[in-house]
Short mmCIF file of C-alpha atoms and ligand atoms in Angstrom, two decimals:
data_model
loop_
_atom_site.label_atom_id
_atom_site.label_comp_id
_atom_site.label_asym_id
_atom_site.label_seq_id
_atom_site.Cartn_x
_atom_site.Cartn_y
_atom_site.Cartn_z
CA UNK A 12 42.54 -28.81 -69.93
CA UNK A 13 44.53 -26.48 -72.10
CA UNK A 14 48.05 -27.41 -73.25
CA UNK A 15 50.30 -27.47 -70.21
CA UNK A 16 52.71 -24.87 -71.62
CA UNK A 17 50.07 -22.17 -72.03
CA UNK A 18 50.82 -18.84 -70.33
CA UNK A 19 48.02 -17.09 -68.40
CA UNK A 20 48.09 -13.37 -67.50
CA UNK A 21 45.65 -11.28 -65.49
CA UNK A 22 45.43 -7.74 -66.89
CA UNK A 23 44.30 -4.97 -64.57
CA UNK A 24 43.85 -2.24 -67.18
CA UNK A 25 42.95 -1.93 -70.86
CA UNK A 26 46.44 -0.62 -71.67
CA UNK A 27 48.08 -3.53 -69.90
CA UNK A 28 45.95 -6.06 -71.82
CA UNK A 29 46.50 -4.53 -75.25
CA UNK A 30 50.23 -4.00 -74.72
CA UNK A 31 50.70 -7.58 -73.50
CA UNK A 32 48.78 -8.89 -76.56
CA UNK A 33 51.24 -7.18 -78.93
CA UNK A 34 54.34 -8.11 -76.93
CA UNK A 35 53.51 -11.81 -77.06
CA UNK A 36 52.12 -11.76 -80.62
CA UNK A 37 55.34 -10.14 -81.89
CA UNK A 38 57.29 -13.11 -80.57
CA UNK A 39 55.17 -15.35 -82.81
CA UNK A 40 52.82 -16.73 -80.14
CA UNK A 41 49.10 -17.31 -80.57
CA UNK A 42 47.48 -14.89 -78.09
CA UNK A 43 43.81 -14.75 -77.06
CA UNK A 44 41.89 -12.50 -74.73
CA UNK A 45 40.27 -14.63 -72.05
CA UNK A 46 37.00 -13.51 -70.48
CA UNK A 47 34.53 -16.08 -69.05
CA UNK A 48 36.92 -18.64 -70.55
CA UNK A 49 34.19 -21.21 -71.20
CA UNK A 50 34.64 -21.33 -74.97
CA UNK A 51 38.43 -21.27 -74.82
CA UNK A 52 38.64 -24.00 -72.15
CA UNK A 53 36.07 -26.34 -73.72
CA UNK A 54 37.42 -25.67 -77.24
CA UNK A 55 40.94 -26.59 -76.12
CA UNK A 56 39.85 -30.22 -75.81
CA UNK A 57 39.54 -30.34 -79.61
CA UNK A 58 42.12 -27.78 -80.71
CA UNK A 59 45.51 -26.75 -79.46
CA UNK A 60 45.83 -23.30 -80.94
CA UNK A 61 46.64 -20.96 -78.09
CA UNK A 62 49.91 -20.12 -76.36
CA UNK A 63 49.01 -17.08 -74.28
CA UNK A 64 45.78 -16.13 -72.53
CA UNK A 65 45.19 -12.57 -71.34
CA UNK A 66 42.38 -12.54 -68.80
CA UNK A 67 40.47 -9.26 -69.04
CA UNK A 68 37.70 -9.67 -66.49
CA UNK A 69 39.54 -7.93 -63.65
CA UNK A 70 39.64 -4.68 -65.65
CA UNK A 71 37.10 -2.44 -63.87
CA UNK A 72 35.61 -0.74 -67.01
CA UNK A 73 34.93 -4.12 -68.59
CA UNK A 74 32.69 -5.37 -65.79
CA UNK A 75 30.08 -2.57 -65.88
CA UNK A 76 26.44 -3.46 -66.18
CA UNK A 77 23.80 -0.97 -67.42
CA UNK A 78 21.85 0.58 -64.59
CA UNK A 79 25.16 0.63 -62.76
CA UNK A 80 24.81 4.25 -64.01
CA UNK A 81 24.66 5.93 -67.38
CA UNK A 82 28.01 7.36 -68.38
CA UNK A 83 28.46 10.88 -67.04
CA UNK A 84 27.78 13.63 -69.62
CA UNK A 85 26.36 11.24 -72.18
CA UNK A 86 22.90 9.85 -72.57
CA UNK A 87 24.02 6.29 -73.11
CA UNK A 88 24.03 3.02 -71.20
CA UNK A 89 27.38 1.28 -71.14
CA UNK A 90 27.77 -2.50 -70.97
CA UNK A 91 31.26 -3.79 -70.19
CA UNK A 92 32.58 -6.70 -72.25
CA UNK A 93 33.38 -8.76 -69.15
CA UNK A 94 29.90 -8.34 -67.63
CA UNK A 95 28.58 -11.80 -66.84
CA UNK A 96 25.43 -12.86 -68.66
CA UNK A 97 23.68 -13.74 -65.38
CA UNK A 98 24.18 -10.11 -64.25
CA UNK A 99 22.91 -8.81 -67.60
CA UNK A 100 19.89 -11.12 -67.37
CA UNK A 101 19.08 -9.72 -63.91
CA UNK A 102 19.49 -5.99 -64.75
CA UNK A 103 16.37 -4.07 -65.72
CA UNK A 104 17.81 -1.00 -67.46
CA UNK A 105 17.89 -2.64 -70.91
CA UNK A 106 15.07 -5.23 -71.00
CA UNK A 107 15.89 -6.62 -74.46
CA UNK A 108 19.52 -7.18 -73.45
CA UNK A 109 18.29 -8.95 -70.30
CA UNK A 110 16.05 -11.19 -72.45
CA UNK A 111 18.86 -11.96 -74.91
CA UNK A 112 21.28 -12.80 -72.09
CA UNK A 113 18.69 -15.02 -70.37
CA UNK A 114 18.37 -17.15 -73.51
CA UNK A 115 22.05 -18.07 -73.72
CA UNK A 116 23.13 -21.47 -72.31
CA UNK A 117 21.92 -22.20 -68.76
CA UNK A 118 21.95 -20.27 -65.50
CA UNK A 119 25.18 -21.80 -64.13
CA UNK A 120 27.01 -21.30 -67.44
CA UNK A 121 25.79 -17.67 -67.52
CA UNK A 122 27.54 -17.15 -64.17
CA UNK A 123 30.77 -17.48 -66.19
CA UNK A 124 29.95 -16.55 -69.82
CA UNK A 125 30.52 -12.86 -70.52
CA UNK A 126 29.00 -10.35 -72.93
CA UNK A 127 32.27 -9.85 -74.85
CA UNK A 128 32.84 -13.62 -75.04
CA UNK A 129 29.35 -14.09 -76.46
CA UNK A 130 29.86 -11.33 -79.07
CA UNK A 131 33.21 -12.83 -80.15
CA UNK A 132 32.07 -16.46 -80.00
CA UNK A 133 32.99 -18.85 -82.82
CA UNK A 134 29.47 -20.23 -82.58
CA UNK A 135 26.97 -18.64 -84.97
CA UNK A 136 24.39 -17.49 -82.37
CA UNK A 137 25.92 -14.53 -80.48
CA UNK A 138 22.48 -13.63 -79.19
CA UNK A 139 23.52 -10.60 -77.14
CA UNK A 140 24.47 -8.87 -80.41
CA UNK A 141 20.75 -8.52 -81.23
CA UNK A 142 19.93 -5.53 -78.98
CA UNK A 143 23.16 -3.85 -80.14
CA UNK A 144 22.10 -4.13 -83.79
CA UNK A 145 18.51 -3.15 -83.00
CA UNK A 146 19.35 0.01 -81.06
CA UNK A 147 22.31 1.09 -83.21
CA UNK A 148 24.74 0.72 -80.31
CA UNK A 149 28.37 1.74 -80.57
CA UNK A 150 31.06 -0.81 -79.82
CA UNK A 151 34.00 0.55 -77.87
CA UNK A 152 37.25 -1.09 -79.02
CA UNK A 153 40.76 -0.64 -77.64
CA UNK A 154 44.08 -0.97 -79.44
CA UNK A 155 47.60 0.47 -79.06
CA UNK A 156 46.21 3.63 -80.73
CA UNK A 157 43.65 4.13 -77.94
CA UNK A 158 39.88 3.76 -77.96
CA UNK A 159 37.58 3.89 -81.00
CA UNK A 160 33.82 3.70 -81.24
CA UNK A 161 32.31 1.78 -84.16
CA UNK A 162 28.58 1.52 -84.92
CA UNK A 163 27.48 -2.06 -84.16
CA UNK A 164 25.99 -2.52 -87.64
CA UNK A 165 29.29 -1.56 -89.25
CA UNK A 166 31.39 -3.65 -86.88
CA UNK A 167 29.09 -6.70 -86.99
CA UNK A 168 29.29 -7.88 -90.58
CA UNK A 169 28.41 -11.51 -90.00
CA UNK A 170 30.89 -11.54 -87.15
CA UNK A 171 32.72 -8.86 -85.21
CA UNK A 172 35.32 -7.23 -87.42
CA UNK A 173 38.22 -6.67 -85.05
CA UNK A 174 41.75 -5.65 -85.98
CA UNK A 175 44.54 -7.91 -84.69
CA UNK A 176 44.93 -7.41 -80.95
CA UNK A 177 41.84 -5.22 -80.65
CA UNK A 178 40.01 -5.63 -77.33
CA UNK A 179 36.25 -5.17 -77.00
CA UNK A 180 35.85 -2.83 -74.02
CA UNK A 181 32.06 -2.81 -74.20
CA UNK A 182 29.08 -1.29 -75.94
CA UNK A 183 27.36 2.06 -75.56
CA UNK A 184 23.61 1.79 -75.98
CA UNK A 185 21.45 4.87 -76.55
CA UNK A 186 18.75 5.82 -74.04
CA UNK A 187 16.02 4.31 -76.30
CA UNK A 188 17.44 0.91 -75.36
CA UNK A 189 15.33 1.22 -72.20
CA UNK A 190 12.30 0.38 -74.42
CA UNK A 191 10.59 -2.90 -73.58
CA UNK A 192 9.99 -4.16 -77.14
CA UNK A 193 9.30 -7.81 -77.89
CA UNK A 194 11.53 -10.87 -77.88
CA UNK A 195 11.01 -14.54 -78.64
CA UNK A 196 13.27 -17.58 -78.66
CA UNK A 197 12.41 -20.93 -80.23
CA UNK A 198 14.47 -24.08 -79.73
CA UNK A 199 14.13 -27.72 -80.68
CA UNK A 200 14.61 -28.95 -77.11
CA UNK A 201 12.34 -27.23 -74.56
CA UNK A 202 15.16 -27.34 -71.99
CA UNK A 203 18.52 -25.67 -72.66
CA UNK A 204 19.30 -25.56 -76.38
CA UNK A 205 20.78 -23.38 -79.09
CA UNK A 206 18.12 -21.24 -80.79
CA UNK A 207 16.43 -22.10 -84.07
CA UNK A 208 15.25 -18.50 -84.01
CA UNK A 209 15.77 -15.66 -81.57
CA UNK A 210 13.94 -12.45 -82.39
CA UNK A 211 14.53 -9.05 -80.82
CA UNK A 212 12.09 -6.35 -81.86
CA UNK A 213 11.05 -2.80 -80.93
CA UNK A 214 8.90 0.02 -82.28
CA UNK A 215 10.90 3.25 -82.24
CA UNK A 216 9.39 6.53 -83.42
CA UNK A 217 6.57 4.60 -85.12
CA UNK A 218 8.91 2.31 -87.09
CA UNK A 219 9.37 -1.36 -86.33
CA UNK A 220 12.92 -2.69 -86.13
CA UNK A 221 13.96 -6.29 -85.71
CA UNK A 222 17.10 -8.41 -85.45
CA UNK A 223 17.37 -12.19 -85.63
CA UNK A 224 19.82 -14.87 -84.48
CA UNK A 225 19.75 -18.62 -85.08
CA UNK A 226 17.74 -18.44 -88.31
CA UNK A 227 20.81 -17.40 -90.30
CA UNK A 228 24.44 -18.39 -89.72
CA UNK A 229 25.04 -15.12 -87.82
CA UNK A 230 22.96 -12.32 -86.23
CA UNK A 231 21.08 -10.29 -88.86
CA UNK A 232 19.34 -6.93 -88.97
CA UNK A 233 18.10 -5.88 -92.41
CA UNK A 234 17.12 -2.26 -93.07
CA UNK A 235 15.51 -3.39 -96.36
CA UNK A 236 13.24 -5.78 -94.48
CA UNK A 237 12.28 -3.02 -92.04
CA UNK A 238 11.44 -0.69 -94.97
CA UNK A 239 9.24 -3.41 -96.45
CA UNK A 240 7.42 -3.74 -93.11
CA UNK A 241 6.83 0.01 -92.99
CA UNK A 242 5.61 0.14 -96.61
CA UNK A 243 3.13 -2.69 -96.04
CA UNK A 244 1.77 -1.19 -92.82
CA UNK A 245 -1.88 -1.82 -93.76
CA UNK A 246 -1.51 -5.55 -94.39
CA UNK A 247 -2.06 -8.37 -91.89
CA UNK A 248 0.95 -9.20 -89.66
CA UNK A 249 1.54 -12.60 -91.31
CA UNK A 250 1.59 -11.11 -94.83
CA UNK A 251 3.93 -8.33 -93.70
CA UNK A 252 6.22 -10.83 -91.99
CA UNK A 253 6.40 -12.85 -95.23
CA UNK A 254 7.31 -9.78 -97.27
CA UNK A 255 9.93 -8.72 -94.74
CA UNK A 256 11.61 -12.13 -94.54
CA UNK A 257 11.63 -12.35 -98.35
CA UNK A 258 13.55 -9.04 -98.39
CA UNK A 259 16.39 -10.46 -96.27
CA UNK A 260 19.19 -11.44 -98.63
CA UNK A 261 21.06 -13.76 -96.26
CA UNK A 262 20.61 -17.53 -96.61
CA UNK A 263 18.53 -19.31 -94.00
CA UNK A 264 20.52 -21.83 -92.02
CA UNK A 265 19.94 -25.53 -92.53
CA UNK A 266 21.34 -28.14 -90.14
CA UNK A 267 20.35 -31.16 -88.03
CA UNK A 268 18.59 -28.90 -85.51
CA UNK A 269 16.20 -27.49 -88.08
CA UNK A 270 15.83 -27.16 -91.84
CA UNK A 271 15.85 -23.79 -93.55
CA UNK A 272 12.10 -24.14 -94.25
CA UNK A 273 11.37 -24.86 -90.57
CA UNK A 274 13.47 -21.94 -89.37
CA UNK A 275 11.72 -19.68 -91.90
CA UNK A 276 8.29 -20.76 -90.63
CA UNK A 277 9.30 -20.17 -87.00
CA UNK A 278 10.68 -16.77 -87.92
CA UNK A 279 7.43 -15.84 -89.67
CA UNK A 280 5.40 -16.96 -86.64
CA UNK A 281 7.37 -14.96 -84.10
CA UNK A 282 7.68 -11.94 -86.36
CA UNK A 283 3.91 -11.84 -87.00
CA UNK A 284 3.29 -12.30 -83.26
CA UNK A 285 5.73 -9.49 -82.49
CA UNK A 286 4.05 -7.15 -84.99
CA UNK A 287 0.63 -7.81 -83.41
CA UNK A 288 1.94 -7.30 -79.88
CA UNK A 289 3.85 -4.11 -80.65
CA UNK A 290 0.96 -2.62 -82.59
CA UNK A 291 -1.57 -3.53 -79.87
CA UNK A 292 0.71 -1.85 -77.34
CA UNK B 236 49.91 -7.85 -63.90
CA UNK B 237 49.89 -11.38 -62.47
CA UNK B 238 51.55 -13.91 -64.78
CA UNK B 239 51.36 -17.69 -64.54
CA UNK B 240 54.09 -18.90 -66.85
CA UNK B 241 54.47 -22.55 -65.89
CA UNK B 242 53.39 -25.15 -63.38
CA UNK B 243 53.82 -23.70 -59.90
CA UNK B 244 52.71 -24.21 -56.30
CA UNK B 245 49.73 -22.04 -55.41
CA UNK B 246 47.38 -21.63 -52.49
CA UNK B 247 43.66 -22.10 -52.97
CA UNK B 248 40.75 -21.52 -50.61
CA UNK B 249 38.64 -24.66 -50.78
CA UNK B 250 35.85 -25.57 -48.36
CA UNK B 251 37.02 -23.01 -45.82
CA UNK B 252 40.61 -24.30 -45.76
CA UNK B 253 43.75 -23.02 -47.43
CA UNK B 254 45.06 -25.81 -49.63
CA UNK B 255 48.36 -25.90 -51.47
CA UNK B 256 48.74 -27.53 -54.88
CA UNK B 257 51.01 -27.57 -57.88
CA UNK B 258 48.95 -26.23 -60.76
CA UNK B 259 49.65 -25.65 -64.45
CA UNK B 260 48.16 -22.46 -65.98
CA UNK B 261 46.01 -24.47 -68.39
CA UNK B 262 44.59 -26.87 -65.83
CA UNK B 263 40.86 -26.81 -65.15
CA UNK B 264 39.50 -26.37 -61.66
CA UNK B 265 37.75 -29.73 -62.07
CA UNK B 266 41.06 -31.46 -62.73
CA UNK B 267 42.82 -29.76 -59.82
CA UNK B 268 40.02 -30.56 -57.36
CA UNK B 269 39.89 -34.22 -58.33
CA UNK B 270 43.48 -35.10 -59.18
CA UNK B 271 45.55 -32.70 -57.10
CA UNK B 272 43.34 -32.23 -54.03
CA UNK B 273 41.57 -35.60 -53.99
CA UNK B 274 38.11 -33.99 -53.87
CA UNK B 275 36.38 -36.51 -56.12
CA UNK B 276 32.85 -35.49 -55.13
CA UNK B 277 33.02 -33.04 -58.04
CA UNK B 278 32.16 -35.24 -61.03
CA UNK B 279 33.66 -35.33 -64.49
CA UNK B 280 30.77 -35.62 -66.94
CA UNK B 281 30.71 -34.04 -70.39
CA UNK B 282 33.65 -31.64 -69.83
CA UNK B 283 31.79 -29.37 -72.22
CA UNK B 284 29.67 -27.15 -69.99
CA UNK B 285 26.47 -29.08 -70.72
CA UNK B 286 25.73 -31.47 -67.83
CA UNK B 287 26.46 -29.62 -64.55
CA UNK B 288 28.02 -32.69 -62.86
CA UNK B 289 31.14 -30.61 -62.15
CA UNK B 290 29.30 -27.72 -60.46
CA UNK B 291 31.08 -26.01 -57.55
CA UNK B 292 30.63 -22.59 -55.91
CA UNK B 293 32.88 -19.66 -56.72
CA UNK B 294 32.24 -17.25 -53.82
CA UNK B 295 28.86 -18.90 -53.27
CA UNK B 296 27.83 -18.75 -56.96
CA UNK B 297 27.48 -22.03 -58.92
CA UNK B 298 29.93 -22.41 -61.81
CA UNK B 299 31.02 -25.34 -63.94
CA UNK B 300 34.51 -26.36 -62.88
CA UNK B 301 35.20 -28.09 -66.22
CA UNK B 302 35.06 -24.70 -67.99
CA UNK B 303 37.05 -22.82 -65.33
CA UNK B 304 40.82 -22.54 -65.04
CA UNK B 305 42.13 -23.15 -61.52
CA UNK B 306 44.51 -20.16 -61.75
CA UNK B 307 41.49 -17.97 -62.55
CA UNK B 308 39.85 -18.61 -59.15
CA UNK B 309 42.80 -18.27 -56.78
CA UNK B 310 41.21 -15.05 -55.50
CA UNK B 311 37.87 -16.78 -54.80
CA UNK B 312 36.49 -19.12 -52.14
CA UNK B 313 35.65 -22.48 -53.72
CA UNK B 314 33.07 -24.82 -52.22
CA UNK B 315 32.67 -28.40 -53.37
CA UNK B 316 30.18 -31.01 -52.23
CA UNK B 317 32.67 -32.09 -49.53
CA UNK B 318 32.25 -28.58 -48.07
CA UNK B 319 28.51 -29.02 -47.49
CA UNK B 320 27.54 -31.06 -44.47
CA UNK B 321 23.98 -31.91 -43.44
CA UNK B 322 22.49 -28.89 -45.20
CA UNK B 323 18.70 -28.62 -45.58
CA UNK B 324 19.13 -29.49 -49.27
CA UNK B 325 21.03 -32.69 -48.49
CA UNK B 326 18.36 -33.69 -45.95
CA UNK B 327 15.62 -32.95 -48.49
CA UNK B 328 17.33 -35.09 -51.17
CA UNK B 329 17.44 -38.01 -48.72
CA UNK B 330 13.83 -37.51 -47.62
CA UNK B 331 12.54 -37.36 -51.21
CA UNK B 332 14.86 -39.97 -52.76
CA UNK B 333 16.24 -37.27 -55.01
CA UNK B 334 18.87 -39.56 -56.55
CA UNK B 335 19.29 -42.90 -58.29
CA UNK B 336 22.90 -43.69 -59.26
CA UNK B 337 23.98 -40.44 -57.56
CA UNK B 338 26.39 -39.24 -60.25
CA UNK B 339 24.57 -35.95 -60.84
CA UNK B 340 23.71 -35.45 -57.14
CA UNK B 341 26.68 -33.28 -56.00
CA UNK B 342 26.03 -30.84 -58.85
CA UNK B 343 22.29 -30.71 -58.20
CA UNK B 344 22.80 -30.22 -54.44
CA UNK B 345 25.27 -27.38 -54.88
CA UNK B 346 22.99 -25.70 -57.38
CA UNK B 347 19.83 -26.18 -55.31
CA UNK B 348 21.41 -25.00 -52.06
CA UNK B 349 22.77 -21.88 -53.81
CA UNK B 350 19.32 -21.25 -55.29
CA UNK B 351 17.62 -21.55 -51.89
CA UNK B 352 20.13 -19.19 -50.28
CA UNK B 353 19.85 -16.61 -53.10
CA UNK B 354 16.07 -16.90 -53.55
CA UNK B 355 14.42 -18.32 -50.42
CA UNK B 356 11.00 -17.54 -51.96
CA UNK B 357 11.89 -18.78 -55.45
CA UNK B 358 8.87 -19.16 -57.75
CA UNK B 359 8.44 -22.05 -60.20
CA UNK B 360 10.08 -20.13 -63.07
CA UNK B 361 13.17 -19.35 -60.99
CA UNK B 362 13.46 -22.97 -59.83
CA UNK B 363 13.12 -24.20 -63.44
CA UNK B 364 15.69 -21.67 -64.68
CA UNK B 365 18.28 -22.76 -62.09
CA UNK B 366 17.70 -26.51 -62.35
CA UNK B 367 18.00 -26.49 -66.14
CA UNK B 368 21.77 -26.24 -65.61
CA UNK B 369 22.02 -29.88 -64.49
CA UNK B 370 21.27 -33.12 -66.29
CA UNK B 371 20.32 -36.39 -64.57
CA UNK B 372 21.14 -39.28 -66.87
CA UNK B 373 18.97 -41.59 -64.75
CA UNK B 374 16.13 -39.10 -65.46
CA UNK B 375 15.19 -38.93 -61.79
CA UNK B 376 13.89 -35.38 -62.17
CA UNK B 377 10.67 -35.87 -60.21
CA UNK B 378 12.47 -36.80 -56.99
CA UNK B 379 14.96 -33.98 -57.50
CA UNK B 380 12.18 -31.43 -58.03
CA UNK B 381 10.33 -32.69 -54.93
CA UNK B 382 13.53 -32.38 -52.92
CA UNK B 383 14.10 -28.81 -54.08
CA UNK B 384 10.50 -27.86 -53.26
CA UNK B 385 10.89 -29.45 -49.80
CA UNK B 386 14.13 -27.50 -49.26
CA UNK B 387 12.42 -24.23 -50.16
CA UNK B 388 9.57 -24.95 -47.74
CA UNK B 389 11.88 -26.14 -44.93
CA UNK B 390 14.88 -23.83 -44.72
CA UNK B 391 16.04 -25.27 -41.35
C1 FAD C 66 26.68 -24.87 -72.41
C2 FAD C 66 26.77 -23.73 -73.39
C3 FAD C 66 25.64 -23.33 -74.08
C4 FAD C 66 25.68 -22.23 -74.95
N1 FAD C 66 24.53 -21.78 -75.54
C5 FAD C 66 24.54 -20.63 -76.25
C6 FAD C 66 23.33 -20.07 -76.76
O1 FAD C 66 22.25 -20.62 -76.57
N2 FAD C 66 23.40 -18.91 -77.45
C7 FAD C 66 24.59 -18.25 -77.65
O2 FAD C 66 24.60 -17.14 -78.23
N3 FAD C 66 25.76 -18.78 -77.23
C8 FAD C 66 25.74 -19.94 -76.52
N4 FAD C 66 26.93 -20.47 -76.04
C9 FAD C 66 28.19 -19.89 -76.52
C10 FAD C 66 28.80 -18.88 -75.59
O3 FAD C 66 28.03 -17.71 -75.53
C11 FAD C 66 30.18 -18.55 -76.18
O4 FAD C 66 30.94 -19.74 -76.20
C12 FAD C 66 30.96 -17.47 -75.48
O5 FAD C 66 32.11 -17.23 -76.23
C13 FAD C 66 31.45 -17.79 -74.13
O6 FAD C 66 31.82 -16.60 -73.49
P1 FAD C 66 33.12 -16.52 -72.56
O7 FAD C 66 33.07 -15.21 -71.86
O8 FAD C 66 33.21 -17.71 -71.71
O9 FAD C 66 34.21 -16.52 -73.70
P2 FAD C 66 35.79 -16.84 -73.72
O10 FAD C 66 35.97 -18.32 -73.75
O11 FAD C 66 36.50 -16.08 -72.66
O12 FAD C 66 36.16 -16.20 -75.14
C14 FAD C 66 35.53 -16.59 -76.34
C15 FAD C 66 36.20 -15.86 -77.51
O13 FAD C 66 36.00 -14.46 -77.41
C16 FAD C 66 37.23 -13.76 -77.36
N5 FAD C 66 37.03 -12.63 -76.43
C17 FAD C 66 36.46 -12.71 -75.20
N6 FAD C 66 36.37 -11.47 -74.66
C18 FAD C 66 36.91 -10.61 -75.56
C19 FAD C 66 37.09 -9.20 -75.59
N7 FAD C 66 36.70 -8.41 -74.56
N8 FAD C 66 37.67 -8.63 -76.68
C20 FAD C 66 38.04 -9.40 -77.75
N9 FAD C 66 37.90 -10.76 -77.78
C21 FAD C 66 37.34 -11.34 -76.70
C22 FAD C 66 38.24 -14.78 -76.87
O14 FAD C 66 39.57 -14.48 -77.29
C23 FAD C 66 37.71 -16.05 -77.53
O15 FAD C 66 38.14 -16.12 -78.87
C24 FAD C 66 26.91 -21.56 -75.18
C25 FAD C 66 28.08 -21.99 -74.52
C26 FAD C 66 28.02 -23.04 -73.61
C27 FAD C 66 29.26 -23.44 -72.86
S1 FES C 67 31.44 -31.94 -66.74
FE1 FES C 67 31.24 -29.81 -66.53
S2 FES C 67 29.30 -29.41 -67.34
FE2 FES C 67 29.55 -31.53 -67.73
S1 FES C 68 20.88 -40.07 -60.35
FE1 FES C 68 22.03 -40.99 -61.91
S2 FES C 68 22.58 -39.31 -63.14
FE2 FES C 68 21.18 -38.47 -61.79
#
């Protein structure tokens, strides 16, 4: 249950959603975009911090799934922010996005949770951000000034850097995002659980790239770590993984699910495994 | 743009019938089904999206009604456990003793019947992936898994 005086709107276009956000915000109300709604609805049991919800999942552009067709005249794959994670898990055009989506929550929850909701989540995991960071995707954002494209690595500094009222329309992935790559997810509970480590990895043009969620308090891709991997190309996978992880400046996460040392060890294991697999391939 | 500004009377499609209810914009589907429509087969468990006791179908797809706003599904057909009658899954749960206290059973049955309709030849991985959405606090998983396997083998 959300507070009984909350207002709920169903936007049918990007313009309608963005305009409504500003209209209500200017009258001093707390406005949120509402997509799958799972985080907002469950969060409302603990907090009462929303007056107006603008549902965006009936906006046609926001529901597109890759493989539903590359955008005309461009070589990219577009993923709409209101695409449901179960649909992303079932699509085959971007295998690493399918794998990331499949890891989140459980099947029934993924029938509601959306890509944009996962990217904007207050929780630290945001696993579907990993393929965006890995493949240098462009986030498409809408405001009263129109649309702007921002490279995922620029926009995703710890969390999505959105301006007030900005709507995530979706993400444009380059054609290389069709690469299979390697992914791994390690949890404490073998059933449904938040990740201790989720790794998303690919070898593009001879260079290995990787992005990680769960191990740090937010999704991370480190170019320094990738350079270290490339420079140590002759060493064993485990030794290279150790050098690469040491080059990541962010602090490993430490909580009741797993200590920083445990998360580091799991990260080293999956990273070394990924290096072996990609190089064998 | 549709706007729901306050509590109002709406029509909902539930179990093949058109039902009328007074609904506030912030009310969950779970709450409306149980309190406003008297459909108490949908169970209130964790109210946090974790347990699956509140599972219903939105246009044939399982969703958790505790994380869904009722006003968000007025354009969908909702099915609750009361809308399933003598389905192969229900018969299989009886045959295999797929329940103990029965609290989780409506959620499991809705999920399993949707699985069997979407994937009649579901492999072990697909069955595991779907069933992970529901928790049985009595830990009667063996009977539940047997019932789901029986349902997949006996679609009639
Ligand atoms: C049972 C369960 C298990 C989970 N497990 C995992 C997990 O393992 N890994 C993981 O990464 N996450 C996990 N999550 C978290 C989940 O991915 C997030 O809570 C996500 O926000 C839910 O998506 P939604 O579409 O329902 O979001 P909503 O509730 O609709 O929105 C969430 C936030 O995003 C904002 N928002 C939504 N869409 C847009 C948009 N287009 N533009 C701008 N802002 C927007 C909303 O205003 C809100 O602040 C889990 C959640 C549940 C319920
Ligand atoms: S009551 Fe909805 S998932 Fe537990
Ligand atoms: S039978 Fe009691 S919770 Fe499952």
